[in-house]
CSV table of C-alpha atoms in Angstrom, one decimal:
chain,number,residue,atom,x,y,z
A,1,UNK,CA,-75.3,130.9,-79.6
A,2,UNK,CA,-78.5,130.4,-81.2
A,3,UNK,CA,-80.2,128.8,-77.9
A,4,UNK,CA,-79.1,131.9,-76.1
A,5,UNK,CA,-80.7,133.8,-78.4
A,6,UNK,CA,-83.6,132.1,-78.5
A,7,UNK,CA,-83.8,132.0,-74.3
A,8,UNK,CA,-83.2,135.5,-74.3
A,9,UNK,CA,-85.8,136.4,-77.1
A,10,UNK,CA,-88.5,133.9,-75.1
A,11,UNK,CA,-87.5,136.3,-72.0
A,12,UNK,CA,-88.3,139.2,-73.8
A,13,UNK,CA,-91.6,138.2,-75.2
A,14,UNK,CA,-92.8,136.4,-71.8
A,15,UNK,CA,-96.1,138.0,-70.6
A,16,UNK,CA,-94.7,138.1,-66.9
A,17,UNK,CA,-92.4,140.8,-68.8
A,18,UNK,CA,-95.7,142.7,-70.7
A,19,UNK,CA,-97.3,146.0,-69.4
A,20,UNK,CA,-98.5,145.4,-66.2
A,21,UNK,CA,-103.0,146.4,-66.2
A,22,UNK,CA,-104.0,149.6,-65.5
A,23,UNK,CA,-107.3,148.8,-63.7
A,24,UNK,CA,-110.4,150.6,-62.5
A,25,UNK,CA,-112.7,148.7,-59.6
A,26,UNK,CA,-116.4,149.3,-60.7
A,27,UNK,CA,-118.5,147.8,-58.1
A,28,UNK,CA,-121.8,148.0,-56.8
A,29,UNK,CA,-120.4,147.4,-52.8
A,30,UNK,CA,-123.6,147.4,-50.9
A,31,UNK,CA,-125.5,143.8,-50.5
A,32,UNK,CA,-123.2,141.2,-50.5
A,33,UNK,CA,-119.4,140.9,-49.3
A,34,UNK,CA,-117.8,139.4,-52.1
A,35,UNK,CA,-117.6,143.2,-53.5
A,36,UNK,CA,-115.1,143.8,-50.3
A,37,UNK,CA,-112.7,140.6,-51.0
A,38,UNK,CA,-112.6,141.6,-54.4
A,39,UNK,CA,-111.6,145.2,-53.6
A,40,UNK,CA,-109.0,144.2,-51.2
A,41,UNK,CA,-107.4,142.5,-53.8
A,42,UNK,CA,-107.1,145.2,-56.2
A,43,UNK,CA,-105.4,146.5,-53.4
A,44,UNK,CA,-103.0,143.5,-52.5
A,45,UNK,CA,-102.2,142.8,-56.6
A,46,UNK,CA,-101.4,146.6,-57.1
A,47,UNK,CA,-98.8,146.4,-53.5
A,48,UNK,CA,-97.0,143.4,-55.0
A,49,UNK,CA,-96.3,145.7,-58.1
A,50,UNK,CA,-99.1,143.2,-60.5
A,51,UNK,CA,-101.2,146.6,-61.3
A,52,UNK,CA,-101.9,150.1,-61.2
A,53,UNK,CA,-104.8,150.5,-59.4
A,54,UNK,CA,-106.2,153.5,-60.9
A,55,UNK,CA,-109.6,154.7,-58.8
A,56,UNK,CA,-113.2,152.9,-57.9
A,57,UNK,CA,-116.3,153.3,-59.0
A,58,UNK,CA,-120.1,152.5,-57.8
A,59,UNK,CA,-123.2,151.3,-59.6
A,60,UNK,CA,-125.4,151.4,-56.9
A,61,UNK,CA,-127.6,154.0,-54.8
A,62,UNK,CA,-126.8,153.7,-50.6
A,63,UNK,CA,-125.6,156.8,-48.8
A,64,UNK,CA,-122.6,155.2,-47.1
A,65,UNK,CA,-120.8,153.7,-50.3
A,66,UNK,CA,-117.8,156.0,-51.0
A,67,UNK,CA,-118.1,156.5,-47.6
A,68,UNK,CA,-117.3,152.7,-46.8
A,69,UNK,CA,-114.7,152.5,-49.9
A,70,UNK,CA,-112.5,155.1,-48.6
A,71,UNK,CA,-112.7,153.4,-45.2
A,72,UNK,CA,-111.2,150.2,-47.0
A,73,UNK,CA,-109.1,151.6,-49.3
A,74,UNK,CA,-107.2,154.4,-46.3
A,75,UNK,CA,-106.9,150.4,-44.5
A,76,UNK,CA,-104.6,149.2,-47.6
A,77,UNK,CA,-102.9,152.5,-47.7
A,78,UNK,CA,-104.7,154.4,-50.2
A,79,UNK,CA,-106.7,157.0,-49.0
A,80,UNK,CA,-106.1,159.4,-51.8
A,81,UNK,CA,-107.5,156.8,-54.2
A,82,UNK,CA,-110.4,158.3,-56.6
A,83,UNK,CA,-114.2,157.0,-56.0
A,84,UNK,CA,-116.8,158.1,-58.3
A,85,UNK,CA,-120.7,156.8,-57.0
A,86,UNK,CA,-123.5,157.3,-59.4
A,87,UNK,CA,-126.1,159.7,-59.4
A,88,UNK,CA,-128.3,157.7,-62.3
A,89,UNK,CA,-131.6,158.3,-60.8
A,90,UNK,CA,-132.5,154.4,-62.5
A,91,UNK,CA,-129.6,152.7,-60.8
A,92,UNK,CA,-130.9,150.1,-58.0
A,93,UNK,CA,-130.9,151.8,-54.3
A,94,UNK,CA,-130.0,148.9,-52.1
A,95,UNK,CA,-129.7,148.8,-48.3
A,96,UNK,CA,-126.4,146.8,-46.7
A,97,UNK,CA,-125.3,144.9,-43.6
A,98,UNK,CA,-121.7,146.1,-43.7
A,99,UNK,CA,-121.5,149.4,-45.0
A,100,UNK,CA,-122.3,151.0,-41.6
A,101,UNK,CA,-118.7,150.7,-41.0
A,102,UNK,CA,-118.2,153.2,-42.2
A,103,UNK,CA,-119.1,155.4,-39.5
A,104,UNK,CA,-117.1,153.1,-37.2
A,105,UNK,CA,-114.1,155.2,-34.9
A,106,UNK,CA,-112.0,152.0,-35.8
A,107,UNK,CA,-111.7,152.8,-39.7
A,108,UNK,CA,-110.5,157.0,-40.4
A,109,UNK,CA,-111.2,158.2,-43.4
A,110,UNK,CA,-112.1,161.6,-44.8
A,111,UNK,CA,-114.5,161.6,-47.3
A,112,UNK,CA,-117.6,160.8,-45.3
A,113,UNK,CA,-120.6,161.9,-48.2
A,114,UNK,CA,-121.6,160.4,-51.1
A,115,UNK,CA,-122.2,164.1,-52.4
A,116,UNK,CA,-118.5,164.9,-52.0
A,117,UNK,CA,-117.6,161.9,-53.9
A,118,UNK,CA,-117.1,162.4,-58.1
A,119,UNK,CA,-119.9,161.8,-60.3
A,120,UNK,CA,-119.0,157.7,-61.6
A,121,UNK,CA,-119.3,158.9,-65.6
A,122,UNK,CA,-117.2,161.8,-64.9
A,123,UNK,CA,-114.5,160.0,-63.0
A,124,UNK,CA,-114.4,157.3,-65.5
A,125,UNK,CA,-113.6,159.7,-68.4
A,126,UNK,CA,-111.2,161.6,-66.6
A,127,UNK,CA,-109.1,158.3,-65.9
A,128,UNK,CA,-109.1,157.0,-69.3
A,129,UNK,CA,-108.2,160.2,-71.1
A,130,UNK,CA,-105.3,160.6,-68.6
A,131,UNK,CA,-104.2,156.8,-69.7
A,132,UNK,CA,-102.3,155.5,-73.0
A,133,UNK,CA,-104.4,153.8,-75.6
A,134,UNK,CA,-105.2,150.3,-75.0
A,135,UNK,CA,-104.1,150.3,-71.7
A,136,UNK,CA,-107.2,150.1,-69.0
A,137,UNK,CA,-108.4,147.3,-67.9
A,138,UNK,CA,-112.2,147.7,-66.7
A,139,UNK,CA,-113.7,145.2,-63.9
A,140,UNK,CA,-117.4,145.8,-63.1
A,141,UNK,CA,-118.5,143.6,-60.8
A,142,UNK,CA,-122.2,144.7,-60.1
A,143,UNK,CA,-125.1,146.4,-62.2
A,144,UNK,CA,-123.7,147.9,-65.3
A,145,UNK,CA,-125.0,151.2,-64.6
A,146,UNK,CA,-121.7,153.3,-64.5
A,147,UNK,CA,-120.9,151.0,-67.9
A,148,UNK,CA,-123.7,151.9,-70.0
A,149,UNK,CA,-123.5,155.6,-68.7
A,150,UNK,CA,-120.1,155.7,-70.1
A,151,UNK,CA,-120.7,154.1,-73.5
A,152,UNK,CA,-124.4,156.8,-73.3
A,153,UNK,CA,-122.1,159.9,-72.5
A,154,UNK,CA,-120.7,162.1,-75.5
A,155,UNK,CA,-118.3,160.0,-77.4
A,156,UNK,CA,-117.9,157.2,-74.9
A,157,UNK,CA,-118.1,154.5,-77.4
A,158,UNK,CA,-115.1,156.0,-79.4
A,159,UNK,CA,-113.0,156.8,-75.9
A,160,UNK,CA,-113.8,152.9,-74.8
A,161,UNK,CA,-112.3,151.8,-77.8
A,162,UNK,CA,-109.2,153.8,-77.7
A,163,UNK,CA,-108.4,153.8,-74.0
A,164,UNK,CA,-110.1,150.3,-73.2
A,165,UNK,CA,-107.7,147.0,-73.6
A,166,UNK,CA,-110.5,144.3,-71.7
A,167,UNK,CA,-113.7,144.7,-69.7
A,168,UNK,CA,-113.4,141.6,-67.3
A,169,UNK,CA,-117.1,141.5,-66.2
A,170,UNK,CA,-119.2,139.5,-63.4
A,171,UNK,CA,-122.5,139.2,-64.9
A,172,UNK,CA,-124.9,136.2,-66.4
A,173,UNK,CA,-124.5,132.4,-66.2
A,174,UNK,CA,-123.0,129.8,-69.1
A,175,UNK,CA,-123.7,126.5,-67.4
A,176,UNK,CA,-125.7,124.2,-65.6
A,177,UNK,CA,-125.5,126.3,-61.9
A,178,UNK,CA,-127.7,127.1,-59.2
A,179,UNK,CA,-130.1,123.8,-60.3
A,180,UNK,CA,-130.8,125.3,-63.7
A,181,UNK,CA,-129.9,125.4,-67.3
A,182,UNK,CA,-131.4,128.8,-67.0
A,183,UNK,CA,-130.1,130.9,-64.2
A,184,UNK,CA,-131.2,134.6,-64.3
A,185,UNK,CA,-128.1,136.3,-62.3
A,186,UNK,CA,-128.7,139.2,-59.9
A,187,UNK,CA,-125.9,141.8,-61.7
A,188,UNK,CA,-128.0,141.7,-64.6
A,189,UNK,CA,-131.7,141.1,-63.6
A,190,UNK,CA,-131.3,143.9,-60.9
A,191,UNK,CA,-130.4,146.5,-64.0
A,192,UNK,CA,-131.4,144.8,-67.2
A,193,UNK,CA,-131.6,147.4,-69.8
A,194,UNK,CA,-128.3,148.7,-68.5
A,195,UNK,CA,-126.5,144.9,-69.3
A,196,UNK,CA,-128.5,145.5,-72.6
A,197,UNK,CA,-126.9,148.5,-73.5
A,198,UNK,CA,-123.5,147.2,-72.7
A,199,UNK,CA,-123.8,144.1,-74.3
A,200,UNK,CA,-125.1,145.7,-77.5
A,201,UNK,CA,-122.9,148.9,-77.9
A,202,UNK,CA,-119.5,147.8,-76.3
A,203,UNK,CA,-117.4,148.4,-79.2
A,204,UNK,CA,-115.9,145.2,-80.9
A,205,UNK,CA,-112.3,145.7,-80.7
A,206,UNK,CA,-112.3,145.6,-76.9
A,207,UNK,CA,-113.0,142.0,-75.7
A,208,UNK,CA,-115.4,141.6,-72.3
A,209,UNK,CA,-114.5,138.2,-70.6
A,210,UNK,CA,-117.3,137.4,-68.8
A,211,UNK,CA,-117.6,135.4,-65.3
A,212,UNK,CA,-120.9,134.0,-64.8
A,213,UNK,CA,-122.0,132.7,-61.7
A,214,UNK,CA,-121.2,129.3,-62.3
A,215,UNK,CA,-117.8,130.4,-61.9
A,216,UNK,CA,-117.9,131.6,-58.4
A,217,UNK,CA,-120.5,129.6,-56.9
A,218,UNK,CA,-117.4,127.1,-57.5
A,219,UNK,CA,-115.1,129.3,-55.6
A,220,UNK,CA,-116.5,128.9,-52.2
A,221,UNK,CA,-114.4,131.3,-49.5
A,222,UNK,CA,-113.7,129.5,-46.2
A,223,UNK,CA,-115.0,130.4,-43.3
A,224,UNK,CA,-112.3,129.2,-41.6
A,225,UNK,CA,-109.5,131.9,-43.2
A,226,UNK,CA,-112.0,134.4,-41.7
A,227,UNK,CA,-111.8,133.2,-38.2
A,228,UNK,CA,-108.3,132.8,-38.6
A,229,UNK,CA,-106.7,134.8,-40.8
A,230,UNK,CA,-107.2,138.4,-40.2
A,231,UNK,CA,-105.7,138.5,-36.6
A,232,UNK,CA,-102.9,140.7,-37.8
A,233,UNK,CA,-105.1,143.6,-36.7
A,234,UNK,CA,-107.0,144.1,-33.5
A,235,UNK,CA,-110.0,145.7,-36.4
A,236,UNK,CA,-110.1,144.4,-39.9
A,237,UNK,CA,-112.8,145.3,-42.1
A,238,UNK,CA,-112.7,142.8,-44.5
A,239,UNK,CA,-113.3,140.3,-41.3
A,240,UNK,CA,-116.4,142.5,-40.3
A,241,UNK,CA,-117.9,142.6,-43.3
A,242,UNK,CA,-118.0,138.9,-44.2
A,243,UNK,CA,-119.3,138.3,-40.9
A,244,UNK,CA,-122.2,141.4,-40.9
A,245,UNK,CA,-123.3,139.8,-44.2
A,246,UNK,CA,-122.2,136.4,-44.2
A,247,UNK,CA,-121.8,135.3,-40.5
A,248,UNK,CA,-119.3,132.7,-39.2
A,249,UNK,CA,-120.9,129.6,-40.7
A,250,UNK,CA,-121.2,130.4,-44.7
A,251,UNK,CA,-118.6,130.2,-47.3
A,252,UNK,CA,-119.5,133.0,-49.7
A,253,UNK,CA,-119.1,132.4,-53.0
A,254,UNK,CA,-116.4,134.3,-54.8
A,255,UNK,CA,-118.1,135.6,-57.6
A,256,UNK,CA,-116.5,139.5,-58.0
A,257,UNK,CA,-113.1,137.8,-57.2
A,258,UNK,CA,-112.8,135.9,-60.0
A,259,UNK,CA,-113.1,138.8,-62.2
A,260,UNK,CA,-110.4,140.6,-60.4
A,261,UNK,CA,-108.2,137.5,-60.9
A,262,UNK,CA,-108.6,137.1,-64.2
A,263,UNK,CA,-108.5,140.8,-65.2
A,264,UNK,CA,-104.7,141.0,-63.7
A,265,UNK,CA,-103.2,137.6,-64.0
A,266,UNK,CA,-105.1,136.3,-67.2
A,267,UNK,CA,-102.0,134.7,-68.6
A,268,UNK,CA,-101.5,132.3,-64.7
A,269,UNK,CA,-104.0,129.6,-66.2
A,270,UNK,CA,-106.4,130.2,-63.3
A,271,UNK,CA,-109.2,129.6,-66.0
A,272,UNK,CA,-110.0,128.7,-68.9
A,273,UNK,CA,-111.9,130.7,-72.0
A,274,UNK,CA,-114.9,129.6,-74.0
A,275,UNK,CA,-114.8,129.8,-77.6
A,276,UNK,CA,-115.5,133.4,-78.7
A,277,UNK,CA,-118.8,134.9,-80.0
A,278,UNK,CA,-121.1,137.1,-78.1
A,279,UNK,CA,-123.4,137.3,-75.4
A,280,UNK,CA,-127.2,138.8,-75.8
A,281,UNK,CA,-129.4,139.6,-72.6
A,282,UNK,CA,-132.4,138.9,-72.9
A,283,UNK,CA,-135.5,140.9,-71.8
A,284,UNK,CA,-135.8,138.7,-68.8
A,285,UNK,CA,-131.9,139.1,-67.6
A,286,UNK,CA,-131.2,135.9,-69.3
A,287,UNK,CA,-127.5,136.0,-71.0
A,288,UNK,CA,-127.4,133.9,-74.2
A,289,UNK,CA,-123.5,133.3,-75.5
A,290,UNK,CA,-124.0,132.7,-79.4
A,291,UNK,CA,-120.5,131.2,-80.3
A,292,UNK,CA,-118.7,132.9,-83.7
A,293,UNK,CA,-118.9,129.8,-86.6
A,294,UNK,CA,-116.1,129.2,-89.0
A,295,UNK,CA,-114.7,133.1,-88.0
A,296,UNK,CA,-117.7,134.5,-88.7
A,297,UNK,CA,-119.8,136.5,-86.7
A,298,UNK,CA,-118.9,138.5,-83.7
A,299,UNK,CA,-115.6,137.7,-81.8
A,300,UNK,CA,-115.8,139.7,-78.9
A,301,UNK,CA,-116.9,137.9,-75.7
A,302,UNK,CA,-116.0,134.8,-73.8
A,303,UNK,CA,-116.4,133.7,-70.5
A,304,UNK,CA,-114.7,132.1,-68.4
A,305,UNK,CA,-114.4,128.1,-67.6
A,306,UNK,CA,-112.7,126.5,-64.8
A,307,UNK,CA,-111.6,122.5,-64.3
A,308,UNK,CA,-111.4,120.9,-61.1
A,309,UNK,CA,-107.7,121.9,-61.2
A,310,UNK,CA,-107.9,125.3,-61.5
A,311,UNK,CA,-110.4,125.7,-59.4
A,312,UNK,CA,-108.0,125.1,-56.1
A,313,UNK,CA,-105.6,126.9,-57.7
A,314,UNK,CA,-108.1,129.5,-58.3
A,315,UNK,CA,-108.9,129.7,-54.6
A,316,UNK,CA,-106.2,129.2,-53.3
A,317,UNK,CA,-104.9,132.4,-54.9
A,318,UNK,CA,-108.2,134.6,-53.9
A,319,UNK,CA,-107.5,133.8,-50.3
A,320,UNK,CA,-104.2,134.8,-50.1
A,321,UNK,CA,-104.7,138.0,-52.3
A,322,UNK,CA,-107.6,138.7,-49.9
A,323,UNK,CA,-105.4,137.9,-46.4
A,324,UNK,CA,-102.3,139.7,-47.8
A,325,UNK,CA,-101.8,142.5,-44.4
A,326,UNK,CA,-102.1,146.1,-45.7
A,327,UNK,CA,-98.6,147.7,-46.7
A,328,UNK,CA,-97.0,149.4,-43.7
């Protein structure tokens, strides 16, 4: 009787059973394609029931970004899903390979102007208020414009730390990557004093896990799963994309994917977590992780690690998130 009870309480307490994340998408989908893989697996986690995918938002400045993210998101079946864009005058404008799909006859969709999108702050607000304490989980996966704007905005700090339960960020670097023990990643050297503000003012209680670009320049997506697997469709615009930007002959780092994976399945063992302390950016873009000593000092940030192991596990799992077909 006892081992029953134990089973069952084990059941009860297993995190496969907990909450399943509420998460909001903030990306800055113009350059590169990794932005598109990542956001077609917010897509394919929310159909198999993993999240609640709860709207997108955009750090940077093109005229055909919500444009392009409805496009994607009426392909998985969402067209009704919120996009905020930003209107932060400092936010990087940045031109795109891919984006002009947009306009293409093969991809409806019917909000075709960034002006008739929401304003990114705005939207932001309105879908944590509407959310239970502790229950969002944020992943930005470009310049932290629409991040700082939020904490900037009236009250933002307190509504973070109420509504917030992790920010599950692609930003910075932790290791030997790139050739360098000192790699100055683009997400943060393209908006520095935004990453400042964020890194300074997030509030404490909420923990930021942070994948630097060690992380996905070890997470290499085949070029052969885009020549192969998006046949399901005579037009796919994840295939496109990767080849606009990427052609038929790279394997583009999975950088914004990892974040994604983390942020809903953090409990699979996909990665691993550094100690915790807390990250500073430096005036150059450079992110310096200052490890908590003997529980003192800040406990809020770690970023993410990855063995040999998990890293074809890791993978493995991003390229069938990101081939998963669309729900009828």
């Amino acid at each position: 009787m006892m081992r029953l009870f134990l089973l069952c309480l084990f059941a009860l307490s297993s995190p496969l059973l907990a909450e399943k994340p509420r998460i909001i998408f903030d990306t800055d989908i113009t350059g590169d394609v990794d932005d598109v893989l990542a956001l077609t697996m917010c897509h394919s986690l929310a159909d198999r029931g993993a999240c609640e995918f709860l709207g997108v938002t955009i750090s940077k400045d093109n005229p055909l970004t919500a444009s392009f993210v409805d496009a994607q998101n009426t392909v998985y079946g969402r067209p009704d899903l919120p996009i905020g864009v930003t209107r932060d005058p400092k936010s990087q404008k940045r031109p795109s390979s891919y984006l002009k799909l947009a306009d293409s006859p093969d991809y409806p969709h019917d909000l075709n102007r960034n002006e008739d999108a929401r304003e990114a702050v705005e939207l932001l607000r309105e879908l944590l208020e509407k959310q239970p304490d502790h229950s969002v989980t944020i992943i930005s996966v470009g310049i932290a414009s629409n991040m700082a704007n939020l904490l900037k905005s009236p009250g933002g700090v307190d509504l973070v730390k109420k509504k917030v339960k992790l920010l599950s960020i692609m930003a910075g670097a932790f290791a030997f990557c790139s050739g360098t023990n000192y790699h100055l990643e683009a997400n943060v050297t393209n908006g520095i004093g935004f990453m400042q503000t964020v890194a300074n003012e997030w509030p404490e209680e909420v923990p930021i896990i942070w994948s630097g670009y060690e992380i996905g320049e070890a997470l290499p997506y085949p070029r052969q799963s885009i020549a192969r697997d998006f046949g399901y469709l005579p037009h796919h615009i994840v295939r496109e994309s990767y080849l606009l930007h990427s052609g038929p002959n790279h394997d583009r780092p999975c950088w914004d994917e990892s974040s994604v994976l983390y942020a809903v399945y953090p409990e699979r063992g996909f990665f691993g977590l550094s100690q915790p302390g807390r990250v500073k950016v430096l005036d150059d873009g450079f992110t310096r992780f200052t490890p908590a000593r003997g529980g003192k000092g800040s406990q809020r940030d770690r970023f993410l690690t990855m063995t040999s192991v998990q890293q074809s596990r890791a993978l493995e799992a991003i390229v069938q998130l990101t081939i998963q077909p669309p729900q009828p």
